[in-house]
Amino acid sequence: MSHERTNLSSDNDEIRSLNMHNVDIDFDINLEEISKIEGAASLSIKVRNKSVADLKFSITEWKRFYTQAIKGKPAIGVPQLVDRICGTCSNAHLLCSIKAIENAYNIKPSYQTILLRKLLYYGLIIRDHALHLYIFALPDIFGKNSILDFDENDQVQHKLLEDTFAVKEVGNQLSVVTGGRSVHAPLPTVGGFLKYPNLFDLKNLKPKLLEIRPKIMDLIKIFSNSFNLELKTDILYSGLESDDFSFIEGTIKTSNGQVIDDKDLGNHLNKTIIPYSHATGYKLDGEYLMVGALSRLNLGKENLNQKTKEAIDEYLSKFPSKNIYDNNLAQAIEILHAIDASIEIIDNLQSIEPEPIIKPDINSLGYPEFISGSNNGSNEIPNQVRDDMGIRVGIGVIEAPRGTLYHKYEIDDRGMVKKAEIVVPTGQNQILIERAIKEKVEEMVVSNSSREEIINEAEKIIRAFDPCMSCASHFLKVKWK
Amino acid sequence: MNKKRIGWFSFTCCEDSTIIFTELLNTHYKEWLSKIEFVHARILRRDEYPEIQLMDVAFIEGAISSDIQEQKLKRIREKTKTLVAIGSCAVTGSPSNQRNFFNPENIVEIKEILDRFKYKEKVLKVSDIVKVDDIVPGCPMNEQIFLRIMTKYVL
């Protein structure tokens, strides 16, 4: 077990101050780099006298300051830059950013564009959830370090190793065909697609989608009966709900019955500075907040594709669920939905028309030299943009694989970004993740669990939330008091 | 045949090349896994050793933002026969180095974070710090070039 050091005696001053210090029951855990998650995070736990004296879950990715970097850049070019925030869910950032800018210019994408974006997105859901479930979470269930350690001679394990790559590949192909690439898809743009997929290629994906469907049924069965952790802490589940469970459209709803307008979300989220983390945490109206697959299933399971609902009725009855590990089950169910919904769209597609891209009003968006009369005939670009007029605000909210993603841009009358705000799912879950680990570790300390058992359990809990550190750590201006 | 000992390390970046690598495994895993031992690859397994181990090839993704990262990169260089920089941030520094080009107003906004977590003054590309034997450019890395590099050094 690497990156993890016992530190029984280095903290002498502190230990001396605890008169009851006992090396048999007091210990420190310091996991510097947790494996099998997206990005870098660390966990430190200090146990004194059979109680958790301190516990810190920190996101340790180094910031890249995207919200500062896009200031002053043309809004039209922002989606392809901000999708570099995250490698795994880049297409979520891409579509969320496009949505925000389209909203700023009141652009309504065509029906065909929306269908193709949904297909691109279902590809993301399949490959991203599959990465988490097979490569990150499944080894915990089988007591292995890695999916690569699965026993080739064991029928079940051998099949799961093959399923891992077969499922991921179909999700990958769906994104490649619709978006040009599964990571940082080059084809989707504000107002449409730069190039349209070939209908024949899309139709060819149907048999492949059907082929992985039984594999996902097996996966759902495995995750329906894995681990259990229900927190004593009350949790507010939040997410976008839409009629067709499409992830990229819908209305923000919460488990206490609120419906939140996109533009009001910022007023409900309570930003919390975590001094030891490179990322900002959030609560919602002061409550512990959870976003992601579990929240989506808790709030809107009736919107899943009809075929999905018919196939897994017995598992759907578990939702709404308070078991944190059902986030894994919910992700597996969402893969099935993404397969069934994709097949439905592909079946209904008769043709793909090369539609023109709907461009933002050129008088408002674009480079300053194109703005007629704005600078009195001078070729100089004005340095100051007046705040009192011409500022557009665009907000995009979608469900990223790990939960609600929010992009907000203020765009000036030259089409340049003046201010940007991005809230990612892992930021919203960060406070709850720490809370969940703390509750479980406190219980384990009392029941005399070993240090190794605690480490395993804590890592498992973190993985259940499927956090994405790349996303979480690259934004806001932070002030520590 | 002894398996080649491989390390995959991510520094400051979005880890898109890690994702492309796991997608390439979809169709190549049978061949690769018979020839590769993943000594370090946090995305695939928990490291079994506390220190950086000897490797045949180390793949380095991401730019370098801090002294801690710089020291780790140097340790990797000492332990690997071949070092390959992977993806745009490792090869050129961009876009993870965008703060290098911030105006004074933006620098003021982020200064508190830079100071608190001891960021380097400038974000560096991998070859600013260690000798790089080969590169796979692209954002994400170019798959075809990566496959050629695999053939050249690993398979």
XYZ file of C-alpha atoms in Angstrom, chain A:
481
model
C 0.000 0.000 0.000
C 1.848 3.002 -1.249
C 1.669 6.672 -0.438
C 0.474 5.838 2.959
C 2.526 6.195 6.042
C 2.093 5.368 9.635
C 2.940 8.339 11.706
C 2.639 7.209 15.275
C 5.214 9.373 16.928
C 6.040 12.353 14.769
C 3.400 14.582 16.240
C 4.961 14.579 19.668
C 3.594 17.799 21.020
C 0.096 16.886 20.196
C 0.488 13.401 21.533
C 1.917 14.688 24.813
C -1.071 16.895 25.223
C -3.316 13.863 25.037
C -2.632 12.164 28.333
C -4.547 9.090 27.375
C -2.459 8.439 24.282
C -2.104 4.742 23.714
C -0.249 3.310 20.734
C -2.587 0.336 20.577
C -5.677 2.372 19.885
C -4.311 5.687 18.607
C -3.129 5.967 15.029
C -2.904 8.218 12.017
C -3.882 7.421 8.455
C -2.415 9.504 5.712
C -3.384 8.508 2.178
C -1.527 10.918 -0.036
C -2.908 9.857 -3.375
C -6.060 7.801 -3.510
C -6.083 5.385 -6.439
C -8.829 4.463 -8.910
C -10.564 7.810 -8.905
C -10.391 10.609 -11.440
C -7.601 12.962 -10.388
C -5.735 13.525 -7.145
C -7.216 13.509 -3.654
C -5.897 12.737 -0.221
C -7.311 11.674 3.110
C -5.927 12.083 6.585
C -7.471 10.608 9.706
C -6.299 11.018 13.256
C -7.689 8.555 15.763
C -7.172 9.285 19.458
C -8.620 7.387 22.352
C -11.055 5.422 20.180
C -12.458 8.493 18.588
C -11.853 10.416 15.357
C -9.913 13.485 16.494
C -9.507 14.838 12.976
C -10.475 13.827 9.458
C -9.728 15.726 6.276
C -10.682 14.791 2.733
C -8.720 17.077 0.418
C -8.652 17.590 -3.288
C -4.998 17.973 -4.208
C -5.113 18.731 -7.926
C -3.197 21.857 -8.831
C -5.442 24.563 -10.180
C -5.431 25.692 -13.804
C -7.643 28.776 -13.277
C -10.011 28.326 -16.192
C -12.579 30.879 -15.041
C -9.878 33.541 -14.965
C -8.313 32.332 -18.215
C -11.472 32.716 -20.305
C -12.015 36.324 -19.271
C -11.562 38.571 -22.275
C -11.736 35.693 -24.729
C -14.454 35.438 -27.425
C -17.447 33.540 -26.007
C -17.805 31.549 -29.223
C -14.430 29.903 -28.572
C -14.989 29.156 -24.902
C -16.647 25.700 -25.155
C -13.598 24.117 -26.779
C -11.338 25.604 -24.120
C -13.373 24.808 -20.999
C -13.890 21.212 -22.071
C -10.166 20.895 -21.269
C -11.152 21.261 -17.615
C -11.741 17.522 -17.514
C -10.556 14.618 -19.626
C -13.201 12.118 -18.672
C -16.341 14.273 -18.736
C -15.063 16.824 -21.254
C -18.155 16.449 -23.395
C -20.298 17.426 -20.392
C -18.362 20.690 -20.030
C -18.545 21.164 -23.794
C -22.330 20.801 -24.020
C -22.934 22.799 -20.818
C -20.800 25.655 -22.102
C -22.513 25.582 -25.510
C -25.894 25.636 -23.748
C -24.879 28.660 -21.643
C -23.753 30.620 -24.694
C -26.820 29.649 -26.720
C -28.959 30.854 -23.812
C -27.053 34.152 -23.738
C -27.964 34.723 -27.419
C -31.374 33.086 -27.294
C -30.339 30.494 -29.871
C -32.696 27.529 -30.079
C -30.810 24.524 -31.473
C -32.684 22.410 -34.040
C -34.475 19.180 -33.171
C -31.810 17.225 -35.056
C -29.004 18.990 -33.152
C -30.636 18.104 -29.854
C -30.986 14.440 -30.872
C -27.347 14.242 -31.932
C -26.194 15.926 -28.722
C -28.192 13.373 -26.760
C -26.496 10.525 -28.636
C -23.079 12.072 -28.026
C -23.989 12.356 -24.363
C -25.294 8.789 -24.018
C -21.909 7.681 -25.381
C -20.271 9.644 -22.570
C -22.581 8.140 -19.941
C -21.820 4.605 -21.163
C -18.038 4.960 -21.239
C -17.631 7.193 -18.196
C -19.912 5.166 -15.896
C -18.285 1.984 -17.248
C -14.833 3.321 -16.383
C -15.998 3.983 -12.843
C -17.986 0.808 -12.300
C -15.682 -1.758 -13.927
C -12.244 -0.258 -13.392
C -12.673 1.717 -10.154
C -15.509 0.057 -8.186
C -15.632 -3.603 -9.257
C -12.222 -4.533 -7.758
C -13.607 -3.535 -4.310
C -16.414 -6.073 -4.682
C -14.028 -8.855 -5.658
C -11.402 -7.904 -3.076
C -8.817 -7.175 -5.773
C -6.472 -4.252 -6.261
C -7.179 -3.907 -9.970
C -9.500 -5.134 -12.702
C -6.264 -6.242 -14.379
C -5.736 -8.704 -11.510
C -9.014 -10.491 -12.250
C -8.407 -14.210 -12.615
C -8.430 -15.304 -16.263
C -9.203 -18.857 -15.144
C -12.271 -17.826 -13.163
C -15.262 -17.789 -15.494
C -17.029 -14.861 -13.813
C -13.912 -12.710 -13.442
C -12.694 -13.444 -16.954
C -16.068 -12.436 -18.381
C -16.097 -9.183 -16.394
C -12.633 -8.266 -17.644
C -13.828 -8.765 -21.223
C -17.083 -6.895 -20.514
C -15.104 -3.934 -19.141
C -13.458 -3.190 -22.436
C -16.371 -4.269 -24.665
C -18.807 -1.886 -22.924
C -16.388 1.039 -22.808
C -15.629 0.603 -26.489
C -19.283 0.888 -27.551
C -19.712 4.104 -25.537
C -16.469 5.360 -27.026
C -17.655 4.570 -30.582
C -21.029 6.264 -30.032
C -19.212 9.475 -29.040
C -16.673 9.152 -31.863
C -19.381 8.724 -34.516
C -21.548 11.615 -33.257
C -18.914 14.041 -31.957
C -15.733 13.186 -33.828
C -13.916 12.011 -30.674
C -14.947 10.720 -27.256
C -12.696 13.213 -25.453
C -12.954 16.935 -26.310
C -15.361 16.198 -29.180
C -14.446 18.607 -32.006
C -17.756 18.649 -33.924
C -20.451 20.079 -31.599
C -20.530 23.866 -31.588
C -22.728 26.801 -30.607
C -25.810 26.540 -32.868
C -25.262 23.053 -34.287
C -22.558 20.716 -35.551
C -19.482 21.549 -37.624
C -19.868 18.234 -39.424
C -22.724 15.770 -39.274
C -22.391 12.073 -38.534
C -23.080 9.508 -41.182
C -26.482 7.819 -40.743
C -25.039 4.490 -41.863
C -22.362 4.647 -39.131
C -25.010 5.396 -36.521
C -27.281 2.563 -37.682
C -24.255 0.248 -37.474
C -23.936 1.014 -33.787
C -27.318 -0.505 -32.949
C -26.190 -4.169 -32.996
C -23.187 -3.203 -30.861
C -25.440 -1.464 -28.341
C -27.679 -4.542 -28.246
C -24.623 -6.728 -27.709
C -23.542 -4.950 -24.510
C -27.087 -4.767 -23.093
C -26.959 -8.214 -21.376
C -23.537 -7.326 -19.945
C -25.097 -4.292 -18.269
C -27.941 -6.435 -16.929
C -25.229 -8.550 -15.245
C -23.554 -5.407 -13.919
C -26.833 -4.111 -12.469
C -27.292 -7.429 -10.669
C -23.786 -7.231 -9.175
C -24.200 -3.671 -7.903
C -27.726 -4.286 -6.603
C -26.216 -6.390 -3.883
C -22.876 -4.919 -2.921
C -22.345 -2.751 0.149
C -24.554 -0.721 2.436
C -24.005 2.673 4.015
C -26.919 4.796 5.135
C -25.862 7.997 6.815
C -27.396 9.419 9.958
C -26.938 12.834 8.373
C -29.945 14.080 6.391
C -29.076 14.502 2.723
C -30.687 16.763 0.168
C -30.641 15.078 -3.261
C -30.619 17.447 -6.192
C -30.559 17.132 -9.968
C -32.130 17.965 -13.309
C -35.321 16.108 -14.092
C -36.506 15.712 -17.676
C -39.264 13.691 -19.395
C -36.794 11.500 -21.248
C -33.961 11.393 -18.658
C -31.659 12.976 -21.221
C -29.119 14.603 -18.828
C -28.782 17.692 -21.049
C -32.285 19.129 -20.601
C -34.648 19.514 -17.662
C -35.498 21.361 -14.481
C -33.534 21.368 -11.222
C -35.462 19.567 -8.496
C -34.585 18.587 -4.944
C -35.705 15.779 -2.668
C -37.491 18.243 -0.373
C -39.804 19.234 -3.211
C -38.176 22.404 -4.439
C -38.067 23.380 -8.089
C -35.124 25.714 -8.692
C -34.827 27.949 -11.722
C -31.412 27.683 -13.420
C -30.664 31.327 -12.743
C -31.473 30.948 -9.023
C -29.218 27.935 -8.384
C -26.360 30.217 -7.432
C -28.516 31.704 -4.663
C -29.249 28.275 -3.162
C -25.687 26.965 -3.237
C -23.643 27.934 -0.180
C -20.009 28.185 -1.109
C -17.793 26.786 1.619
C -14.062 27.354 1.677
C -12.219 24.227 2.788
C -8.806 25.559 3.825
C -6.929 22.298 3.244
C -8.475 21.521 -0.155
C -7.645 23.012 -3.528
C -11.363 22.894 -4.350
C -14.427 24.716 -3.089
C -17.239 22.793 -1.377
C -20.947 23.547 -1.457
C -24.064 22.965 0.581
C -27.594 23.578 -0.700
C -29.711 25.862 1.474
C -27.441 24.921 4.375
C -28.085 21.188 3.973
C -25.709 18.362 3.084
C -26.074 18.006 -0.655
C -25.655 15.037 -2.956
C -25.691 15.161 -6.747
C -25.122 12.385 -9.277
C -26.716 9.154 -10.413
C -28.238 8.303 -7.022
C -29.921 11.717 -6.851
C -31.174 11.435 -10.426
C -32.706 8.013 -9.758
C -34.153 9.169 -6.437
C -35.802 12.135 -8.152
C -36.840 10.877 -11.571
C -36.692 7.111 -12.097
C -40.117 7.205 -13.799
C -38.528 9.149 -16.680
C -36.143 6.340 -17.667
C -36.615 4.732 -21.060
C -39.619 2.379 -21.146
C -37.479 -0.624 -22.146
C -35.115 0.055 -19.233
C -37.991 0.275 -16.773
C -39.519 -2.990 -18.016
C -36.191 -4.817 -17.787
C -35.225 -3.843 -14.250
C -38.447 -3.271 -12.341
C -37.181 -5.227 -9.306
C -34.054 -3.069 -8.997
C -35.836 0.220 -9.552
C -37.993 -0.453 -6.501
C -34.864 0.251 -4.373
C -35.149 3.957 -5.271
C -35.446 6.402 -3.628
C -32.530 4.953 -1.710
C -30.412 6.335 1.117
C -27.625 3.812 0.614
C -24.600 5.731 -0.677
C -23.402 2.609 -2.525
C -26.608 2.610 -4.579
C -24.913 5.421 -6.497
C -23.069 2.560 -8.226
C -26.323 0.721 -8.939
C -27.861 3.955 -10.227
C -24.913 4.436 -12.596
C -25.320 0.890 -13.938
C -29.027 1.574 -14.503
C -28.151 4.809 -16.302
C -25.883 2.869 -18.679
C -28.846 0.632 -19.542
C -31.010 3.716 -20.074
C -28.334 5.289 -22.282
C -28.261 2.105 -24.394
C -32.053 1.881 -24.721
C -32.545 5.606 -25.354
C -29.754 5.611 -27.984
C -31.296 2.651 -29.789
C -34.648 4.437 -29.817
C -33.128 7.597 -31.328
C -31.118 5.622 -33.902
C -34.195 3.577 -34.881
C -36.243 6.739 -35.437
C -33.598 8.554 -37.480
C -34.571 8.440 -41.165
C -31.943 10.863 -42.410
C -29.372 13.349 -41.157
C -29.610 16.712 -42.859
C -26.545 18.976 -43.075
C -28.202 21.921 -41.348
C -26.530 25.340 -41.275
C -25.110 26.376 -37.923
C -27.230 28.975 -36.124
C -24.762 31.756 -35.432
C -25.021 34.330 -32.662
C -26.069 37.761 -33.875
C -22.888 39.021 -35.513
C -23.586 42.560 -34.398
C -23.361 41.443 -30.834
C -20.921 38.560 -30.864
C -17.636 38.417 -32.660
C -14.555 40.498 -32.856
C -14.779 44.253 -32.264
C -13.737 45.218 -35.786
C -16.976 43.705 -37.039
C -19.136 45.935 -34.875
C -20.379 48.799 -37.005
C -20.503 52.204 -35.438
C -19.438 51.068 -31.986
C -16.149 52.917 -32.004
C -16.979 55.982 -34.120
C -15.102 54.761 -37.141
C -11.860 54.375 -35.243
C -9.942 51.175 -35.732
C -8.962 51.116 -32.095
C -10.557 48.484 -29.944
C -12.250 50.107 -26.987
C -10.535 49.218 -23.721
C -13.532 49.633 -21.500
C -16.842 47.902 -21.959
C -19.649 49.720 -20.276
C -21.220 47.693 -17.506
C -24.547 49.413 -17.744
C -25.488 48.072 -21.126
C -24.858 45.270 -23.499
C -23.862 42.673 -20.936
C -25.528 39.356 -21.642
C -25.754 36.571 -19.122
C -25.907 32.975 -20.247
C -26.451 30.043 -17.903
C -26.159 26.391 -18.852
C -27.133 23.589 -16.483
C -26.836 19.922 -17.387
C -26.367 16.648 -15.577
C -22.719 15.646 -15.944
C -22.088 11.938 -15.282
C -21.312 12.820 -11.636
C -24.127 15.340 -11.129
C -25.332 18.839 -11.851
C -22.909 21.022 -13.790
C -23.410 24.789 -13.969
C -21.699 27.249 -16.321
C -22.500 30.951 -16.173
C -20.943 33.603 -18.384
C -21.312 37.344 -18.587
C -20.604 38.403 -22.151
C -20.009 41.972 -23.248
C -21.310 43.697 -26.369
C -18.181 42.699 -28.267
C -18.876 39.018 -27.595
C -16.084 38.704 -25.055
C -16.445 36.882 -21.740
C -16.361 39.379 -18.910
C -16.914 37.010 -16.033
C -17.364 33.278 -15.646
C -18.560 30.956 -12.933
C -18.481 27.180 -13.041
C -19.841 24.829 -10.372
C -19.025 21.147 -10.768
C -20.615 18.040 -9.214
C -17.642 17.015 -7.095
C -17.578 20.449 -5.446
C -21.199 19.908 -4.490
C -20.482 16.435 -3.086
C -17.175 17.220 -1.380
C -18.573 18.161 2.034
C -20.827 15.105 2.128
C -17.982 12.789 1.104
C -15.971 13.889 4.145
C -19.033 13.590 6.366
C -19.776 10.064 5.102
C -16.218 8.880 5.732
C -16.294 10.410 9.204
C -19.544 8.702 10.192
C -18.290 5.327 9.029
C -14.820 5.648 10.549
C -16.255 6.718 13.916
C -18.372 3.581 13.915
C -15.422 1.394 12.905
C -13.126 2.862 15.554
C -15.636 2.022 18.272
C -15.969 -1.543 16.976
C -12.171 -2.002 17.003
C -11.697 -2.277 13.238
C -8.099 -2.455 12.120
C -6.299 0.402 10.471
C -6.243 -1.474 7.151
C -9.978 -2.142 7.331
C -10.597 1.567 7.900
C -8.395 2.531 4.952
C -10.198 0.117 2.647
C -13.611 1.293 3.781
C -12.736 4.976 3.411
C -11.412 4.466 -0.112
C -14.526 2.482 -1.019
C -16.788 5.290 0.209
C -14.858 7.899 -1.756
C -15.134 5.761 -4.883
C -18.886 5.295 -4.366
C -19.299 9.042 -4.924
C -17.192 8.759 -8.104
C -15.502 12.104 -7.474
C -13.713 13.924 -10.295
C -10.813 15.971 -8.964
C -9.776 17.468 -12.297
C -13.176 19.115 -12.451
C -13.306 20.099 -8.820
C -10.133 22.057 -8.506
C -9.859 24.470 -11.345
C -12.021 27.437 -10.718
C -12.844 30.018 -8.243
C -11.253 32.954 -6.680
C -10.914 31.924 -3.072
C -10.469 34.041 0.019
C -9.403 32.435 3.252
C -10.349 34.287 6.387
